[in-house]
Amino acid sequence: GGMGDYGAATSADANSIHWNASKLAFAEKNAGFSISYTPWLRALVNDINLAYLSGYKKLNDQQALAASLRYFSLGNIDFTNENAEKTGSYNPNEWALDLAYTRKLSEQFSGGLTLRYIYSNLTGGIAIQNNTIQTRAGKSVAADISAYYRNEDIKVSGKDAKLAFGLNISNI
């Protein structure tokens, strides 16, 4: 988050599926994976967290496949009715599963497509409005289209330099 979407044009690594999957066609290693865990708002509550697992596999020098799983737990929440009486408690959560394919389109340019399944269960199926409406989990699909350009054969003021541009249109 602190990178300000700078990750769209950085070098390829196991987290590239999140920022710009098309970078994976330029990955130097044949495969890689990443895992992270972040306690969320730890100074306020101790049971909210974000976990992330991602990985990629190069099929050959031109193309790669990748997958990732994000899981967000919002901690334990107590539900109450309009009279502030406790009606139950639940641990709401959300997760997203991503699958990506990327391919070099030239020696310096690649494109990628990521498909995403999103699941968000914030209520645990509780009934609302005097038990007349049953809540349900939200389910959806989305896609990312990405592109990446890199040129490592340029000179700036007589010194070797690298140039990279990235574009990711996310959650279409």
N, CA, C and O atoms as a DFTB+ gen file, in Angstrom:
688 C
 N C O
     1  1       0.800      -1.193       0.000
     2  2       0.000       0.000       0.000
     3  2       0.845       1.259       0.000
     4  3       0.456       2.257      -0.608
     5  1       1.977       1.241       0.657
     6  2       2.833       2.404       0.719
     7  2       3.554       2.691      -0.586
     8  3       4.156       3.753      -0.742
     9  1       3.499       1.760      -1.520
    10  2       4.175       1.965      -2.801
    11  2       3.361       2.859      -3.734
    12  3       3.887       3.296      -4.757
    13  1       2.114       3.143      -3.423
    14  2       1.314       4.018      -4.268
    15  2       1.146       3.495      -5.672
    16  3       1.205       4.273      -6.623
    17  1       0.940       2.214      -5.833
    18  2       0.789       1.538      -7.131
    19  2       2.064       1.554      -7.960
    20  3       2.022       1.280      -9.160
    21  1       3.178       1.863      -7.350
    22  2       4.477       1.817      -8.017
    23  2       4.784       0.400      -8.499
    24  3       5.548       0.232      -9.450
    25  1       4.212      -0.610      -7.870
    26  2       4.466      -2.007      -8.212
    27  2       4.076      -2.390      -9.623
    28  3       4.459      -3.470     -10.075
    29  1       3.339      -1.570     -10.340
    30  2       2.951      -1.893     -11.719
    31  2       4.154      -1.931     -12.649
    32  3       4.078      -2.556     -13.707
    33  1       5.271      -1.281     -12.291
    34  2       6.426      -1.210     -13.185
    35  2       7.723      -1.712     -12.554
    36  3       8.786      -1.548     -13.152
    37  1       7.673      -2.313     -11.373
    38  2       8.883      -2.846     -10.752
    39  2       9.271      -4.166     -11.417
    40  3       8.545      -4.672     -12.273
    41  1      10.408      -4.717     -11.023
    42  2      10.840      -6.009     -11.555
    43  2       9.875      -7.106     -11.122
    44  3       9.209      -6.994     -10.093
    45  1       9.810      -8.157     -11.918
    46  2       8.889      -9.270     -11.646
    47  2       9.329     -10.063     -10.418
    48  3      10.515     -10.328     -10.222
    49  1       8.343     -10.436      -9.595
    50  2       8.563     -11.326      -8.470
    51  2       7.261     -12.069      -8.176
    52  3       6.290     -11.943      -8.921
    53  1       7.241     -12.832      -7.105
    54  2       6.072     -13.654      -6.790
    55  2       4.833     -12.834      -6.450
    56  3       3.726     -13.371      -6.487
    57  1       4.979     -11.561      -6.121
    58  2       3.825     -10.706      -5.825
    59  2       3.299      -9.963      -7.045
    60  3       2.355      -9.181      -6.929
    61  1       3.882     -10.190      -8.193
    62  2       3.496      -9.457      -9.404
    63  2       2.044      -9.667      -9.800
    64  3       1.454      -8.784     -10.423
    65  1       1.454     -10.790      -9.466
    66  2       0.052     -11.023      -9.843
    67  2      -0.857      -9.950      -9.237
    68  3      -1.887      -9.612      -9.820
    69  1      -0.488      -9.419      -8.086
    70  2      -1.300      -8.374      -7.455
    71  2      -1.147      -7.032      -8.162
    72  3      -2.139      -6.338      -8.385
    73  1       0.072      -6.660      -8.516
    74  2       0.341      -5.338      -9.081
    75  2       0.171      -5.291     -10.589
    76  3      -0.443      -4.367     -11.122
    77  1       0.715      -6.291     -11.280
    78  2       0.712      -6.305     -12.739
    79  2       1.210      -7.672     -13.188
    80  3       2.417      -7.893     -13.289
    81  1       0.297      -8.578     -13.455
    82  2       0.672      -9.959     -13.781
    83  2       1.519     -10.066     -15.041
    84  3       2.292     -11.014     -15.176
    85  1       1.396      -9.129     -15.959
    86  2       2.145      -9.234     -17.218
    87  2       3.660      -9.178     -17.001
    88  3       4.415      -9.582     -17.885
    89  1       4.119      -8.691     -15.854
    90  2       5.554      -8.654     -15.559
    91  2       6.145     -10.059     -15.467
    92  3       7.343     -10.237     -15.687
    93  1       5.323     -11.058     -15.145
    94  2       5.832     -12.403     -14.904
    95  2       6.462     -13.038     -16.139
    96  3       7.275     -13.952     -16.004
    97  1       6.110     -12.581     -17.328
    98  2       6.752     -13.094     -18.535
    99  2       8.245     -12.756     -18.549
   100  3       9.025     -13.416     -19.236
   101  1       8.641     -11.731     -17.795
   102  2      10.042     -11.309     -17.712
   103  2      10.727     -11.800     -16.441
   104  3      11.867     -11.416     -16.181
   105  1      10.077     -12.626     -15.653
   106  2      10.675     -13.117     -14.405
   107  2      11.972     -13.864     -14.713
   108  3      12.036     -14.641     -15.666
   109  1      12.996     -13.627     -13.910
   110  2      14.288     -14.270     -14.127
   111  2      14.293     -15.706     -13.624
   112  3      14.970     -16.557     -14.200
   113  1      13.556     -15.987     -12.567
   114  2      13.505     -17.347     -12.029
   115  2      12.378     -18.130     -12.695
   116  3      11.428     -17.537     -13.205
   117  1      12.479     -19.440     -12.691
   118  2      11.496     -20.317     -13.311
   119  2      10.190     -20.377     -12.521
   120  3       9.130     -20.625     -13.094
   121  1      10.262     -20.153     -11.210
   122  2       9.079     -20.210     -10.349
   123  2       9.363     -19.425      -9.079
   124  3      10.517     -19.147      -8.751
   125  1       8.306     -19.073      -8.372
   126  2       8.472     -18.385      -7.099
   127  2       7.160     -18.328      -6.351
   128  3       6.092     -18.466      -6.948
   129  1       7.233     -18.125      -5.041
   130  2       6.025     -17.957      -4.246
   131  2       6.290     -16.965      -3.124
   132  3       7.433     -16.676      -2.770
   133  1       5.190     -16.454      -2.579
   134  2       5.273     -15.468      -1.509
   135  2       4.137     -15.717      -0.533
   136  3       3.050     -16.140      -0.926
   137  1       4.389     -15.457       0.722
   138  2       3.357     -15.565       1.745
   139  2       3.520     -14.381       2.695
   140  3       4.639     -14.010       3.051
   141  1       2.403     -13.795       3.098
   142  2       2.481     -12.693       4.054
   143  2       1.267     -12.720       4.977
   144  3       0.211     -13.256       4.642
   145  1       1.458     -12.129       6.137
   146  2       0.406     -12.024       7.143
   147  2       0.530     -10.647       7.773
   148  3       1.610     -10.255       8.215
   149  1      -0.577      -9.914       7.815
   150  2      -0.572      -8.579       8.388
   151  2      -1.654      -8.450       9.449
   152  3      -2.837      -8.557       9.128
   153  1      -1.282      -8.223      10.707
   154  2      -2.291      -7.883      11.707
   155  2      -2.833      -6.494      11.363
   156  3      -2.066      -5.535      11.267
   157  1      -4.127      -6.386      11.181
   158  2      -4.742      -5.142      10.698
   159  2      -5.280      -4.352      11.878
   160  3      -6.008      -4.903      12.704
   161  1      -4.942      -3.084      11.976
   162  2      -5.411      -2.195      13.037
   163  2      -5.116      -2.768      14.418
   164  3      -5.949      -2.673      15.320
   165  1      -3.946      -3.358      14.588
   166  2      -3.573      -4.055      15.821
   167  2      -3.658      -3.146      17.046
   168  3      -3.920      -3.637      18.145
   169  1      -3.448      -1.851      16.895
   170  2      -3.520      -0.938      18.037
   171  2      -4.954      -0.765      18.534
   172  3      -5.161      -0.361      19.678
   173  1      -5.947      -1.064      17.695
   174  2      -7.355      -0.916      18.088
   175  2      -7.986      -2.230      18.517
   176  3      -8.651      -2.296      19.551
   177  1      -7.779      -3.280      17.721
   178  2      -8.339      -4.602      18.018
   179  2      -7.291      -5.654      17.704
   180  3      -6.365      -5.397      16.935
   181  1      -7.424      -6.816      18.281
   182  2      -6.381      -7.832      18.093
   183  2      -6.808      -9.019      17.237
   184  3      -6.091     -10.019      17.193
   185  1      -7.951      -8.944      16.554
   186  2      -8.382     -10.130      15.804
   187  2      -8.719      -9.851      14.338
   188  3      -9.452     -10.626      13.724
   189  1      -8.207      -8.775      13.770
   190  2      -8.399      -8.480      12.356
   191  2      -7.065      -8.716      11.657
   192  3      -6.027      -8.247      12.124
   193  1      -7.087      -9.447      10.531
   194  2      -5.840      -9.730       9.837
   195  2      -6.053      -9.934       8.344
   196  3      -7.158     -10.213       7.880
   197  1      -4.975      -9.787       7.621
   198  2      -4.952      -9.990       6.180
   199  2      -3.827     -10.972       5.876
   200  3      -2.675     -10.750       6.248
   201  1      -4.178     -12.070       5.189
   202  2      -3.189     -13.072       4.794
   203  2      -3.161     -13.156       3.271
   204  3      -4.194     -13.012       2.617
   205  1      -1.976     -13.389       2.710
   206  2      -1.806     -13.403       1.261
   207  2      -0.810     -14.483       0.871
   208  3       0.256     -14.613       1.473
   209  1      -1.173     -15.254      -0.143
   210  2      -0.328     -16.315      -0.680
   211  2      -0.343     -16.180      -2.188
   212  3      -1.413     -16.099      -2.791
   213  1       0.822     -16.156      -2.805
   214  2       0.872     -16.050      -4.266
   215  2       2.061     -16.836      -4.804
   216  3       3.027     -17.106      -4.091
   217  1       1.963     -17.195      -6.082
   218  2       3.056     -17.908      -6.721
   219  2       2.910     -17.891      -8.226
   220  3       1.835     -17.615      -8.758
   221  1       3.997     -18.188      -8.903
   222  2       3.978     -18.252     -10.362
   223  2       4.878     -19.381     -10.846
   224  3       5.746     -19.862     -10.118
   225  1       4.654     -19.790     -12.086
   226  2       5.467     -20.809     -12.754
   227  2       5.611     -20.396     -14.206
   228  3       4.614     -20.189     -14.899
   229  1       6.843     -20.275     -14.668
   230  2       7.080     -19.972     -16.078
   231  2       6.895     -21.251     -16.886
   232  3       7.460     -22.293     -16.554
   233  1       6.110     -21.163     -17.935
   234  2       5.902     -22.312     -18.813
   235  2       7.079     -22.466     -19.775
   236  3       7.481     -23.580     -20.110
   237  1       7.620     -21.336     -20.210
   238  2       8.807     -21.271     -21.059
   239  2       9.312     -19.829     -20.992
   240  3       8.918     -19.079     -20.099
   241  1      10.169     -19.441     -21.915
   242  2      10.739     -18.092     -21.882
   243  2       9.726     -17.017     -22.261
   244  3       9.984     -15.831     -22.054
   245  1       8.582     -17.406     -22.810
   246  2       7.600     -16.450     -23.317
   247  2       6.363     -16.281     -22.448
   248  3       5.693     -15.253     -22.543
   249  1       6.037     -17.260     -21.600
   250  2       4.757     -17.216     -20.897
   251  2       4.852     -17.796     -19.488
   252  3       5.744     -18.582     -19.168
   253  1       3.885     -17.372     -18.652
   254  2       3.852     -17.824     -17.261
   255  2       2.413     -17.905     -16.773
   256  3       1.521     -17.238     -17.297
   257  1       2.208     -18.738     -15.758
   258  2       0.939     -18.851     -15.051
   259  2       1.168     -18.426     -13.603
   260  3       2.263     -18.595     -13.065
   261  1       0.132     -17.875     -12.977
   262  2       0.257     -17.449     -11.583
   263  2      -1.079     -17.629     -10.871
   264  3      -2.132     -17.704     -11.503
   265  1      -1.014     -17.695      -9.552
   266  2      -2.220     -17.795      -8.729
   267  2      -1.962     -17.080      -7.407
   268  3      -0.826     -16.982      -6.944
   269  1      -3.048     -16.582      -6.811
   270  2      -2.920     -15.976      -5.496
   271  2      -4.224     -16.141      -4.720
   272  3      -5.295     -16.324      -5.300
   273  1      -4.106     -16.073      -3.410
   274  2      -5.254     -16.143      -2.511
   275  2      -5.072     -15.072      -1.452
   276  3      -4.060     -15.051      -0.752
   277  1      -6.060     -14.174      -1.332
   278  2      -6.090     -13.151      -0.280
   279  2      -7.217     -13.508       0.671
   280  3      -8.321     -13.837       0.235
   281  1      -6.947     -13.446       1.960
   282  2      -7.963     -13.731       2.975
   283  2      -7.945     -12.605       4.002
   284  3      -6.908     -12.296       4.589
   285  1      -9.107     -11.999       4.208
   286  2      -9.234     -10.894       5.147
   287  2     -10.250     -11.282       6.213
   288  3     -11.423     -11.492       5.906
   289  1      -9.807     -11.377       7.459
   290  2     -10.680     -11.679       8.590
   291  2     -10.951     -10.384       9.338
   292  3     -10.023      -9.681       9.736
   293  1     -12.223     -10.075       9.526
   294  2     -12.595      -8.827      10.194
   295  2     -12.795      -9.002      11.696
   296  3     -13.376      -8.129      12.341
   297  1     -12.331     -10.093      12.256
   298  2     -12.449     -10.301      13.687
   299  2     -13.858     -10.698      14.098
   300  3     -14.736     -10.864      13.251
   301  1     -14.069     -10.847      15.380
   302  2     -15.377     -11.232      15.890
   303  2     -16.260      -9.994      16.064
   304  3     -15.835      -8.998      16.650
   305  1     -17.485     -10.063      15.552
   306  2     -18.426      -8.947      15.653
   307  2     -19.696      -9.445      16.332
   308  3     -20.239     -10.489      15.969
   309  1     -20.162      -8.689      17.320
   310  2     -21.431      -9.004      17.982
   311  2     -22.547      -8.249      17.270
   312  3     -22.442      -7.045      17.039
   313  1     -23.613      -8.961      16.926
   314  2     -24.774      -8.353      16.281
   315  2     -25.829      -8.047      17.336
   316  3     -26.016      -8.797      18.294
   317  1     -26.515      -6.919      17.133
   318  2     -27.600      -6.531      18.037
   319  2     -28.829      -6.143      17.224
   320  3     -28.741      -5.830      16.037
   321  1     -29.969      -6.173      17.895
   322  2     -31.196      -5.729      17.221
   323  2     -31.406      -4.239      17.491
   324  3     -30.553      -3.576      18.082
   325  1     -32.555      -3.724      17.047
   326  2     -32.835      -2.289      17.201
   327  2     -32.949      -1.862      18.667
   328  3     -32.913      -0.668      18.963
   329  1     -33.085      -2.823      19.588
   330  2     -33.143      -2.521      21.022
   331  2     -31.790      -2.737      21.705
   332  3     -31.706      -2.763      22.933
   333  1     -30.741      -2.890      20.908
   334  2     -29.375      -3.102      21.400
   335  2     -29.217      -4.418      22.157
   336  3     -28.320      -4.544      22.990
   337  1     -30.079      -5.402      21.879
   338  2     -29.968      -6.725      22.483
   339  2     -29.125      -7.609      21.564
   340  3     -29.313      -7.621      20.347
   341  1     -28.199      -8.343      22.168
   342  2     -27.313      -9.196      21.389
   343  2     -28.118     -10.305      20.715
   344  3     -28.892     -11.010      21.362
   345  1     -27.921     -10.445      19.399
   346  2     -28.628     -11.483      18.633
   347  2     -27.688     -12.565      18.131
   348  3     -28.134     -13.544      17.533
   349  1     -26.410     -12.403      18.364
   350  2     -25.424     -13.392      17.928
   351  2     -24.095     -12.738      17.640
   352  3     -23.950     -11.517      17.706
   353  1     -23.138     -13.568      17.322
   354  2     -21.828     -13.044      16.947
   355  2     -21.323     -13.838      15.748
   356  3     -21.766     -14.958      15.497
   357  1     -20.396     -13.242      15.018
   358  2     -19.887     -13.854      13.801
   359  2     -18.498     -13.304      13.516
   360  3     -18.163     -12.189      13.914
   361  1     -17.703     -14.095      12.829
   362  2     -16.377     -13.672      12.388
   363  2     -16.429     -13.431      10.883
   364  3     -16.150     -14.349      10.112
   365  1     -16.778     -12.221      10.444
   366  2     -16.894     -11.942       9.011
   367  2     -15.546     -12.066       8.309
   368  3     -14.494     -11.790       8.884
   369  1     -15.611     -12.491       7.048
   370  2     -14.383     -12.646       6.284
   371  2     -14.637     -12.443       4.800
   372  3     -15.763     -12.550       4.315
   373  1     -13.566     -12.151       4.106
   374  2     -13.601     -11.995       2.664
   375  2     -12.369     -12.687       2.093
   376  3     -11.312     -12.714       2.723
   377  1     -12.516     -13.243       0.898
   378  2     -11.343     -13.804       0.234
   379  2     -11.491     -13.671      -1.275
   380  3     -12.594     -13.545      -1.807
   381  1     -10.351     -13.702      -1.944
   382  2     -10.323     -13.624      -3.405
   383  2      -9.275     -14.599      -3.922
   384  3      -8.164     -14.675      -3.397
   385  1      -9.643     -15.338      -4.953
   386  2      -8.751     -16.293      -5.612
   387  2      -8.472     -15.769      -7.015
   388  3      -9.403     -15.533      -7.785
   389  1      -7.202     -15.587      -7.350
   390  2      -6.795     -15.068      -8.651
   391  2      -6.041     -16.133      -9.437
   392  3      -5.259     -16.898      -8.872
   393  1      -6.282     -16.177     -10.746
   394  2      -5.526     -17.004     -11.676
   395  2      -5.109     -16.099     -12.828
   396  3      -5.929     -15.346     -13.354
   397  1      -3.841     -16.169     -13.223
   398  2      -3.341     -15.255     -14.250
   399  2      -2.533     -15.993     -15.318
   400  3      -1.892     -17.010     -15.053
   401  1      -2.587     -15.448     -16.524
   402  2      -1.771     -15.899     -17.642
   403  2      -1.094     -14.671     -18.236
   404  3      -1.732     -13.638     -18.440
   405  1       0.191     -14.790     -18.508
   406  2       0.940     -13.682     -19.102
   407  2       1.831     -14.197     -20.220
   408  3       2.304     -15.333     -20.194
   409  1       2.046     -13.326     -21.208
   410  2       2.828     -13.721     -22.373
   411  2       3.626     -12.543     -22.911
   412  3       3.133     -11.416     -22.964
   413  1       4.872     -12.818     -23.311
   414  2       5.665     -11.812     -24.002
   415  2       5.088     -11.632     -25.397
   416  3       4.842     -12.610     -26.103
   417  1       4.876     -10.404     -25.787
   418  2       4.396     -10.095     -27.127
   419  2       5.530      -9.602     -28.014
   420  3       5.390      -9.565     -29.237
   421  1       6.651      -9.223     -27.410
   422  2       7.885      -8.870     -28.105
   423  2       9.013      -9.015     -27.085
   424  3       8.771      -9.441     -25.956
   425  1      10.218      -8.673     -27.463
   426  2      11.339      -8.775     -26.524
   427  2      11.236      -7.774     -25.379
   428  3      11.897      -7.941     -24.354
   429  1      10.410      -6.727     -25.541
   430  2      10.333      -5.691     -24.516
   431  2       8.913      -5.440     -23.989
   432  3       8.726      -4.586     -23.122
   433  1       7.929      -6.158     -24.491
   434  2       6.541      -5.880     -24.142
   435  2       5.797      -7.175     -23.846
   436  3       5.970      -8.174     -24.543
   437  1       4.959      -7.150     -22.797
   438  2       4.150      -8.325     -22.455
   439  2       2.740      -7.891     -22.069
   440  3       2.493      -6.729     -21.746
   441  1       1.833      -8.842     -22.111
   442  2       0.458      -8.605     -21.712
   443  2       0.000      -9.714     -20.784
   444  3       0.549     -10.816     -20.801
   445  1      -1.007      -9.421     -19.976
   446  2      -1.488     -10.426     -19.042
   447  2      -2.979     -10.298     -18.795
   448  3      -3.568      -9.234     -18.981
   449  1      -3.573     -11.394     -18.377
   450  2      -4.987     -11.443     -18.021
   451  2      -5.107     -12.191     -16.700
   452  3      -4.579     -13.292     -16.544
   453  1      -5.808     -11.577     -15.754
   454  2      -6.047     -12.196     -14.450
   455  2      -7.545     -12.321     -14.247
   456  3      -8.285     -11.357     -14.444
   457  1      -7.997     -13.509     -13.853
   458  2      -9.397     -13.741     -13.514
   459  2      -9.489     -13.916     -12.003
   460  3      -8.620     -14.533     -11.388
   461  1     -10.551     -13.368     -11.410
   462  2     -10.671     -13.335      -9.953
   463  2     -12.072     -13.768      -9.522
   464  3     -13.074     -13.333     -10.091
   465  1     -12.123     -14.635      -8.504
   466  2     -13.380     -14.974      -7.835
   467  2     -13.335     -14.311      -6.460
   468  3     -12.356     -14.453      -5.727
   469  1     -14.401     -13.589      -6.115
   470  2     -14.453     -12.827      -4.869
   471  2     -15.599     -13.345      -4.008
   472  3     -16.712     -13.537      -4.496
   473  1     -15.326     -13.568      -2.736
   474  2     -16.330     -14.037      -1.784
   475  2     -16.274     -13.133      -0.555
   476  3     -15.207     -12.940       0.028
   477  1     -17.421     -12.581      -0.162
   478  2     -17.480     -11.678       0.986
   479  2     -18.671     -12.064       1.862
   480  3     -19.823     -11.903       1.457
   481  1     -18.392     -12.569       3.053
   482  2     -19.452     -12.949       3.983
   483  2     -19.311     -12.101       5.246
   484  3     -18.535     -12.427       6.144
   485  1     -20.065     -11.022       5.297
   486  2     -19.945     -10.077       6.404
   487  2     -20.985     -10.284       7.497
   488  3     -20.871      -9.681       8.564
   489  1     -21.993     -11.118       7.264
   490  2     -23.079     -11.258       8.239
   491  2     -23.316     -12.680       8.731
   492  3     -24.005     -12.868       9.734
   493  1     -22.772     -13.675       8.065
   494  2     -22.978     -15.050       8.505
   495  2     -24.396     -15.549       8.333
   496  3     -24.792     -16.517       8.982
   497  1     -25.169     -14.906       7.471
   498  2     -26.526     -15.363       7.194
   499  2     -27.563     -14.968       8.224
   500  3     -28.617     -15.599       8.299
   501  1     -27.301     -13.942       9.023
   502  2     -28.286     -13.540      10.023
   503  2     -29.534     -12.977       9.345
   504  3     -29.483     -12.502       8.210
   505  1     -30.622     -13.038      10.046
   506  2     -31.881     -12.471       9.550
   507  2     -32.026     -11.044      10.067
   508  3     -31.666     -10.754      11.208
   509  1     -32.548     -10.159       9.233
   510  2     -32.740      -8.763       9.623
   511  2     -34.195      -8.366       9.430
   512  3     -34.986      -9.144       8.896
   513  1     -34.544      -7.191       9.851
   514  2     -35.896      -6.639       9.774
   515  2     -36.929      -7.633      10.322
   516  3     -37.771      -8.172       9.604
   517  1     -36.810      -7.841      11.647
   518  2     -37.724      -8.749      12.368
   519  2     -37.710     -10.155      11.791
   520  3     -38.756     -10.792      11.670
   521  1     -36.525     -10.640      11.436
   522  2     -36.327     -11.996      10.904
   523  2     -37.074     -12.245       9.594
   524  3     -37.441     -13.384       9.305
   525  1     -37.305     -11.202       8.801
   526  2     -38.020     -11.391       7.533
   527  2     -37.089     -11.469       6.331
   528  3     -37.488     -11.964       5.276
   529  1     -35.868     -10.996       6.468
   530  2     -34.914     -11.027       5.351
   531  2     -33.645     -11.735       5.805
   532  3     -33.022     -11.345       6.793
   533  1     -33.273     -12.775       5.074
   534  2     -32.057     -13.528       5.366
   535  2     -30.897     -12.934       4.565
   536  3     -31.002     -12.779       3.348
   537  1     -29.800     -12.603       5.235
   538  2     -28.639     -12.073       4.525
   539  2     -27.851     -13.216       3.887
   540  3     -27.931     -14.363       4.327
   541  1     -27.096     -12.888       2.852
   542  2     -26.283     -13.885       2.150
   543  2     -24.898     -13.312       1.878
   544  3     -24.686     -12.100       1.899
   545  1     -23.989     -14.199       1.627
   546  2     -22.628     -13.781       1.258
   547  2     -22.634     -13.179      -0.143
   548  3     -23.393     -13.609      -1.012
   549  1     -21.792     -12.194      -0.349
   550  2     -21.617     -11.624      -1.680
   551  2     -20.610     -12.446      -2.455
   552  3     -19.560     -12.809      -1.925
   553  1     -20.925     -12.746      -3.716
   554  2     -20.036     -13.516      -4.585
   555  2     -19.956     -12.791      -5.919
   556  3     -20.965     -12.314      -6.438
   557  1     -18.751     -12.711      -6.470
   558  2     -18.594     -12.005      -7.728
   559  2     -17.350     -12.499      -8.460
   560  3     -16.532     -13.230      -7.901
   561  1     -17.225     -12.093      -9.698
   562  2     -16.030     -12.358     -10.488
   563  2     -15.524     -11.032     -11.042
   564  3     -16.294     -10.085     -11.208
   565  1     -14.241     -10.971     -11.324
   566  2     -13.633      -9.765     -11.887
   567  2     -12.443     -10.190     -12.735
   568  3     -12.013     -11.343     -12.693
   569  1     -11.922      -9.245     -13.502
   570  2     -10.753      -9.507     -14.339
   571  2      -9.833      -8.295     -14.330
   572  3     -10.277      -7.157     -14.173
   573  1      -8.543      -8.562     -14.501
   574  2      -7.539      -7.524     -14.673
   575  2      -6.912      -7.708     -16.048
   576  3      -6.668      -8.835     -16.478
   577  1      -6.654      -6.612     -16.729
   578  2      -5.891      -6.626     -17.979
   579  2      -4.649      -5.794     -17.727
   580  3      -4.743      -4.655     -17.269
   581  1      -3.483      -6.357     -18.025
   582  2      -2.245      -5.657     -17.712
   583  2      -1.283      -5.680     -18.892
   584  3      -1.363      -6.529     -19.780
   585  1      -0.368      -4.709     -18.866
   586  2       0.684      -4.611     -19.872
   587  2       1.963      -4.137     -19.189
   588  3       1.926      -3.447     -18.171
   589  1       3.087      -4.522     -19.770
   590  2       4.374      -4.172     -19.187
   591  2       5.391      -3.972     -20.307
   592  3       5.494      -4.786     -21.225
   593  1       6.131      -2.886     -20.215
   594  2       7.200      -2.599     -21.176
   595  2       8.476      -2.374     -20.391
   596  3       8.486      -1.662     -19.387
   597  1       9.563      -2.993     -20.862
   598  2      10.853      -2.744     -20.219
   599  2      11.945      -2.709     -21.278
   600  3      11.934      -3.462     -22.251
   601  1      12.881      -1.809     -21.049
   602  2      14.029      -1.666     -21.933
   603  2      15.255      -1.525     -21.047
   604  3      15.384      -0.557     -20.298
   605  1      16.149      -2.493     -21.138
   606  2      17.349      -2.484     -20.310
   607  2      18.582      -2.065     -21.094
   608  3      19.693      -2.127     -20.569
   609  1      18.407      -1.640     -22.340
   610  2      19.540      -1.292     -23.204
   611  2      19.542       0.190     -23.549
   612  3      19.658       0.557     -24.718
   613  1      19.416       1.034     -22.547
   614  2      19.451       2.473     -22.817
   615  2      20.569       3.111     -22.000
   616  3      21.047       2.542     -21.018
   617  1      20.971       4.294     -22.424
   618  2      22.009       5.054     -21.735
   619  2      21.439       6.410     -21.351
   620  3      20.734       7.043     -22.136
   621  1      21.749       6.848     -20.141
   622  2      21.373       8.171     -19.665
   623  2      22.649       8.824     -19.154
   624  3      23.272       8.336     -18.210
   625  1      23.030       9.919     -19.776
   626  2      24.278      10.620     -19.435
   627  2      25.486       9.693     -19.517
   628  3      26.412       9.791     -18.712
   629  1      25.466       8.795     -20.495
   630  2      26.576       7.874     -20.701
   631  2      26.603       6.684     -19.771
   632  3      27.560       5.910     -19.809
   633  1      25.590       6.503     -18.931
   634  2      25.551       5.382     -17.991
   635  2      24.413       4.436     -18.361
   636  3      23.384       4.858     -18.889
   637  1      24.619       3.140     -18.074
   638  2      23.565       2.156     -18.322
   639  2      22.352       2.467     -17.461
   640  3      22.479       2.837     -16.294
   641  1      21.165       2.311     -18.059
   642  2      19.924       2.581     -17.334
   643  2      18.864       1.580     -17.762
   644  3      18.995       0.912     -18.788
   645  1      17.830       1.489     -16.970
   646  2      16.687       0.634     -17.266
   647  2      15.441       1.496     -17.280
   648  3      15.313       2.441     -16.502
   649  1      14.525       1.158     -18.171
   650  2      13.267       1.883     -18.280
   651  2      12.134       0.877     -18.245
   652  3      12.178      -0.129     -18.954
   653  1      11.119       1.132     -17.432
   654  2       9.972       0.225     -17.347
   655  2       8.686       1.020     -17.180
   656  3       8.642       2.011     -16.452
   657  1       7.645       0.570     -17.865
   658  2       6.312       1.132     -17.736
   659  2       5.341      -0.013     -17.475
   660  3       5.477      -1.088     -18.059
   661  1       4.377       0.205     -16.615
   662  2       3.375      -0.811     -16.350
   663  2       1.991      -0.217     -16.335
   664  3       1.801       0.946     -15.977
   665  1       1.026      -1.023     -16.726
   666  2      -0.377      -0.622     -16.718
   667  2      -1.203      -1.815     -16.257
   668  3      -1.026      -2.929     -16.751
   669  1      -2.101      -1.578     -15.312
   670  2      -2.991      -2.630     -14.833
   671  2      -4.387      -2.035     -14.648
   672  3      -4.592      -1.172     -13.795
   673  1      -5.316      -2.490     -15.430
   674  2      -6.722      -2.108     -15.261
   675  2      -7.327      -3.237     -14.436
   676  3      -7.468      -4.364     -14.911
   677  1      -7.685      -2.917     -13.191
   678  2      -8.025      -3.939     -12.211
   679  2      -9.511      -3.978     -11.878
   680  3     -10.199      -2.958     -11.914
   681  1      -9.990      -5.173     -11.552
   682  2     -11.360      -5.417     -11.085
   683  2     -12.435      -5.007     -12.086
   684  3     -13.432      -4.386     -11.718
   685  1     -12.229      -5.355     -13.345
   686  2     -13.223      -5.103     -14.378
   687  2     -14.380      -6.075     -14.169
   688  3     -15.350      -6.052     -14.928
